[in-house]
mmCIF file of C-alpha atoms in Angstrom:
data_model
loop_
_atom_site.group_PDB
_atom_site.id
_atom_site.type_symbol
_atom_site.label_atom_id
_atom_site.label_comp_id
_atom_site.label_asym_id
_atom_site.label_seq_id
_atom_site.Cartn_x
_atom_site.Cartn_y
_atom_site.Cartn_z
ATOM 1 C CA UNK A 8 110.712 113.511 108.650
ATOM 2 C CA UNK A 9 110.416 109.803 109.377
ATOM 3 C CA UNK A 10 113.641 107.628 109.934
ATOM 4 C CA UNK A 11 113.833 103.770 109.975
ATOM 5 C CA UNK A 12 116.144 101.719 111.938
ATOM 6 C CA UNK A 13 116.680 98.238 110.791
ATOM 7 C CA UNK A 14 117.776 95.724 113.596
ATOM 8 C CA UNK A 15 121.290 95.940 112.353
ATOM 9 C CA UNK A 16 120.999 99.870 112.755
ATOM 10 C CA UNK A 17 121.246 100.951 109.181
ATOM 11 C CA UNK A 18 118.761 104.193 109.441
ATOM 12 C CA UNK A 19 116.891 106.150 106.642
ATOM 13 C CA UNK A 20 115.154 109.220 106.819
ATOM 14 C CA UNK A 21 111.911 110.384 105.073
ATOM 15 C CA UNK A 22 111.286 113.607 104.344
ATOM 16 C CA UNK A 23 108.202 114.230 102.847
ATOM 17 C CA UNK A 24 105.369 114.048 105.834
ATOM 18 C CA UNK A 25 104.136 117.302 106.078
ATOM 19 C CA UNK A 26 104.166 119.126 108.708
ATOM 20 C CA UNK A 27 105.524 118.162 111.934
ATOM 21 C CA UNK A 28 104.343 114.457 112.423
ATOM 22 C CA UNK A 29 104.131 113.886 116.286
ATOM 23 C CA UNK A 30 102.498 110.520 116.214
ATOM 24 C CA UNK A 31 103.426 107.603 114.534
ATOM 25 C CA UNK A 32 101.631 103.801 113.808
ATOM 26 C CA UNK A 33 102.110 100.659 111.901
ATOM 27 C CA UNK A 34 99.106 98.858 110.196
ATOM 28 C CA UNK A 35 101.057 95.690 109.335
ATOM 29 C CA UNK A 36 102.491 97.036 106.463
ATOM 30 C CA UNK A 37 103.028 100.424 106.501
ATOM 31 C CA UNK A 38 103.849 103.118 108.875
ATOM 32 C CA UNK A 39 101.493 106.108 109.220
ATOM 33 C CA UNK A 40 101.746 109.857 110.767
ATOM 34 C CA UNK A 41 100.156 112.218 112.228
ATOM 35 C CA UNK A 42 100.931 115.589 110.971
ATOM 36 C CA UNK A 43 99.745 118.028 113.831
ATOM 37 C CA UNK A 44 100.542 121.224 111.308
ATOM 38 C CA UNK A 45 99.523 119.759 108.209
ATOM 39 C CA UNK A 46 96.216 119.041 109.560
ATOM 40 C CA UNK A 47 96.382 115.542 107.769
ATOM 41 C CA UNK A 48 98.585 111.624 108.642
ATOM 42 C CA UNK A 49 100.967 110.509 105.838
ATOM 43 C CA UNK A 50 101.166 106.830 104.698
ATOM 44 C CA UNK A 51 104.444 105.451 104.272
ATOM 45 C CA UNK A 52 104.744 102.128 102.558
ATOM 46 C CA UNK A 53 107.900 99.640 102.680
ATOM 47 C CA UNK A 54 109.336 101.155 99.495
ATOM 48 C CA UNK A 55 109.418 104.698 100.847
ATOM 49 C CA UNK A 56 106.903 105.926 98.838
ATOM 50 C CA UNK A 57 104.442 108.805 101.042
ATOM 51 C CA UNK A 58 100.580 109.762 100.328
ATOM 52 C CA UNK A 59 99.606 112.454 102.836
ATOM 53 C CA UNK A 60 95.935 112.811 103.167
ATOM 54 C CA UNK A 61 94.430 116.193 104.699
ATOM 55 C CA UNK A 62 91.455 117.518 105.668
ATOM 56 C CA UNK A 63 90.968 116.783 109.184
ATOM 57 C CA UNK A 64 89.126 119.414 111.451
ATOM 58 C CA UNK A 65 91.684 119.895 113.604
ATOM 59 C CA UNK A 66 95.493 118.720 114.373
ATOM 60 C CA UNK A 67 96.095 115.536 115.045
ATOM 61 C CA UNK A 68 98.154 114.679 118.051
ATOM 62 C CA UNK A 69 97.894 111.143 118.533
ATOM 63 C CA UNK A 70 97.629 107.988 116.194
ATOM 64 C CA UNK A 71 96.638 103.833 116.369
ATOM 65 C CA UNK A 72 95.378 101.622 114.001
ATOM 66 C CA UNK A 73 92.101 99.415 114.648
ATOM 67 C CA UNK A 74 92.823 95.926 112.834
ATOM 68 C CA UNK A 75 91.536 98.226 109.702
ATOM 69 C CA UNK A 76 91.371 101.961 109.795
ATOM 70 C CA UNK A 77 93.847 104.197 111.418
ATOM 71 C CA UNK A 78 92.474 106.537 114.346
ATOM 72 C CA UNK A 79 93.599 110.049 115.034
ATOM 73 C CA UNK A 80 93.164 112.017 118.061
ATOM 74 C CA UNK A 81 92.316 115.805 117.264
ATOM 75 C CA UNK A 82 92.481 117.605 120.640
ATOM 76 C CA UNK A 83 88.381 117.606 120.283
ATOM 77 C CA UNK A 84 87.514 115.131 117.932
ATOM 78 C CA UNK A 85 88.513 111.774 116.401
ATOM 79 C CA UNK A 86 88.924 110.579 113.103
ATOM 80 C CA UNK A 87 88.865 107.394 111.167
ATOM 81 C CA UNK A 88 90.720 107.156 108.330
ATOM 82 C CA UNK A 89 90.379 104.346 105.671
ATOM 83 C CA UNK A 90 93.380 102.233 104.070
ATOM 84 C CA UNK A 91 92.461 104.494 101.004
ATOM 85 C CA UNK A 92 92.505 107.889 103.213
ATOM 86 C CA UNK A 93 88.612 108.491 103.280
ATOM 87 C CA UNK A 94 88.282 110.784 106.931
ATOM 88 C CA UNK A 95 85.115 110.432 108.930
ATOM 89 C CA UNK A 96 85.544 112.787 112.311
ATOM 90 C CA UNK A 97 83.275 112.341 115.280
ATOM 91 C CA UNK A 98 83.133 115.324 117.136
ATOM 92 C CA UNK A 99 82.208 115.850 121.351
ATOM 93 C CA UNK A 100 85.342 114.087 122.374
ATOM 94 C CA UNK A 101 88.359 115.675 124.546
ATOM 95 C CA UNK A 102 91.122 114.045 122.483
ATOM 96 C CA UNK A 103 95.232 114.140 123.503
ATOM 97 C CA UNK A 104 95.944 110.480 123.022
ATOM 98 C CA UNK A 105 94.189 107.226 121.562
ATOM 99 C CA UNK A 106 94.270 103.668 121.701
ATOM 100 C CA UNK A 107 92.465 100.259 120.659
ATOM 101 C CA UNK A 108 91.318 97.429 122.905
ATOM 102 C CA UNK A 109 90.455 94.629 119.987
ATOM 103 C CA UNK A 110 86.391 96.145 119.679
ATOM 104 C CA UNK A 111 86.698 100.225 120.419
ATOM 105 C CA UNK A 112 89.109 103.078 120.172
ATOM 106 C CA UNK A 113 89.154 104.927 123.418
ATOM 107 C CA UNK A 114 90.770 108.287 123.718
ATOM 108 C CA UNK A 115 92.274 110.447 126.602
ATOM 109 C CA UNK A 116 90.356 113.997 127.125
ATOM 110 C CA UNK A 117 92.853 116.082 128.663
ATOM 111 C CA UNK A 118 90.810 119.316 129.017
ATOM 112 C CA UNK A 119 87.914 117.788 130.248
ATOM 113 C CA UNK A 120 89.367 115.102 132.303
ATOM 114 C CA UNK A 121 87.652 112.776 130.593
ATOM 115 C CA UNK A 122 88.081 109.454 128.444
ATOM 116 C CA UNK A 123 85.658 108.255 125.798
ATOM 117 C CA UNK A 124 85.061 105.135 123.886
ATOM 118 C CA UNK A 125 84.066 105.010 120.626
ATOM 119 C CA UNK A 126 82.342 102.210 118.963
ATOM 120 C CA UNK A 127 83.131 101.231 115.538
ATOM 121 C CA UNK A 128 79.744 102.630 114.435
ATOM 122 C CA UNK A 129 80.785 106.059 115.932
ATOM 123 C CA UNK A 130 78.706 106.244 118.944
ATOM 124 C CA UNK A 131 80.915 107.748 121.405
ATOM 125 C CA UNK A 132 80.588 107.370 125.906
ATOM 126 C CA UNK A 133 82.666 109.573 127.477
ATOM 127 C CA UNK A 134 83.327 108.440 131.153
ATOM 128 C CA UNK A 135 84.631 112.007 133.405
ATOM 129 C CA UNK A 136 85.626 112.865 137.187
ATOM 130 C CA UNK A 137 88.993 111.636 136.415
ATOM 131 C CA UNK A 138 91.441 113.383 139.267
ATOM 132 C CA UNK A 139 93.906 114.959 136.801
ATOM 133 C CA UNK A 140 93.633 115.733 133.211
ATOM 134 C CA UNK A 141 95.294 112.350 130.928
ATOM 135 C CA UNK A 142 97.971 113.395 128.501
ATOM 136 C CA UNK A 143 97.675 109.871 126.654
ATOM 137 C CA UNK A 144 95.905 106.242 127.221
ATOM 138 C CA UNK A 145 97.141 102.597 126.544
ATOM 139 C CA UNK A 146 95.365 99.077 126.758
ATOM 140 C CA UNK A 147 96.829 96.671 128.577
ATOM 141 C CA UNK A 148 94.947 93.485 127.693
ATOM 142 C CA UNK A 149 92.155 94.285 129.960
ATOM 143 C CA UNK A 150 92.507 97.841 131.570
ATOM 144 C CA UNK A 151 92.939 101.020 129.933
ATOM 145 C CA UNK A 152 95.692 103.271 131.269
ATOM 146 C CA UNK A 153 96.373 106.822 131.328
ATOM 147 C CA UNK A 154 99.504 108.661 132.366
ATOM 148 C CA UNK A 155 98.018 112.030 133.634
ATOM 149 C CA UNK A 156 99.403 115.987 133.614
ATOM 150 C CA UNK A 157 99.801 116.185 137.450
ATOM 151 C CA UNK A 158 102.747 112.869 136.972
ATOM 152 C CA UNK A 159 100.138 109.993 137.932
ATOM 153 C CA UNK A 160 98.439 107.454 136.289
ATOM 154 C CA UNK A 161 94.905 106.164 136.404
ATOM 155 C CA UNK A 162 93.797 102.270 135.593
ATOM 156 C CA UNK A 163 90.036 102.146 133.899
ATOM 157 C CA UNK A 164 88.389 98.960 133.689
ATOM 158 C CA UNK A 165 87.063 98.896 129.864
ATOM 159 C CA UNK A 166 83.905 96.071 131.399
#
C-alpha cells in the first residue's frame, strides 16, 4: 500500500499497488511505484484512483521520473515507461538505484560496481572500477552520488 500525509498530518492509505512497491516518485501530478513482485509500477493520481502497468523483464527496485517518462531500475536493466504506461527496457546495465540529472538517467550497478548513463535515445555508457558496489545514486546539481554496500560514498563528475 501507499499512504499520503497531508501537511496537517491527515494520512490515507492505498491499497491496490501490487505487489510490494519499494520505490516511489512524483511526476508533478501523480505519484508512481515500483512494484518489485508485481514485476510492473502503479500510477496513482490525486483522486486515488491506481493503473498498474506490468510487463517489465525483471523487478523493479528503484524509480525517478525524467521531466516526461518515469525510469525504473531492474537489477539488470532499465525501463522507460510512458505517461500512458508503454515499457521500453534497455538491457546491459547493473541496476539497484536510478536518478536524473536534467539530460540522462544514470543508474547505480551494484553487482558490477558500475554506474551507467543512459541517453534519452537509449544508448547506454557504463563507467566501472568503482571501490565498492553502489546500493543507490543521486544528482546533486552537478555530481552524481552513490552511497555504496561497504558504508561509503563515491562523488562522480557527470562532465
Amino acid at each position: 500500500s501507499v499512504t499520503k500525509i497531508t501537511p496537517t498530518g491527515a494520512m490515507t492509505t492505498y491499497v491496490g499497488t501490487w505487489y510490494r512497491p519499494i520505490a516511489i516518485a512524483f511526476d508533478g501530478t501523480n505519484m508512481w511505484t515500483a512494484n518489485y513482485y508485481g514485476v510492473g509500477v502503479t500510477k496513482i493520481t490525486p483522486t486515488g484512483a491506481m493503473t498498474t502497468y506490468a510487463g517489465m523483464k525483471a523487478s523493479p527496485t528503484a524509480i525517478a521520473f525524467d521531466g516526461v517518462n518515469m525510469w525504473t531500475a531492474n537489477g539488470n536493466s532499465v525501463t522507460r515507461v510512458t505517461p500512458d504506461g508503454v515499457m521500453t527496457t534497455y538491457a546491459k546495465t547493473g541496476a539497484s538505484g536510478i536518478a536524473f540529472e536534467g539530460v540522462n538517467m544514470w543508474t547505480a550497478g551494484y553487482y558490477d560496481k558500475s554506474v551507467t548513463k543512459t541517453i534519452p535515445t537509449g544508448a547506454m555508457t557504463t563507467y566501472t572500477g568503482l571501490e565498492a558496489s553502489p546500493v543507490d545514486i543521486a544528482f546533486d546539481g552537478v555530481n552524481m552520488w552513490t552511497v555504496n554496500a561497504n558504508s561509503s560514498v563515491t562523488r562522480i563528475s557527470t562532465k
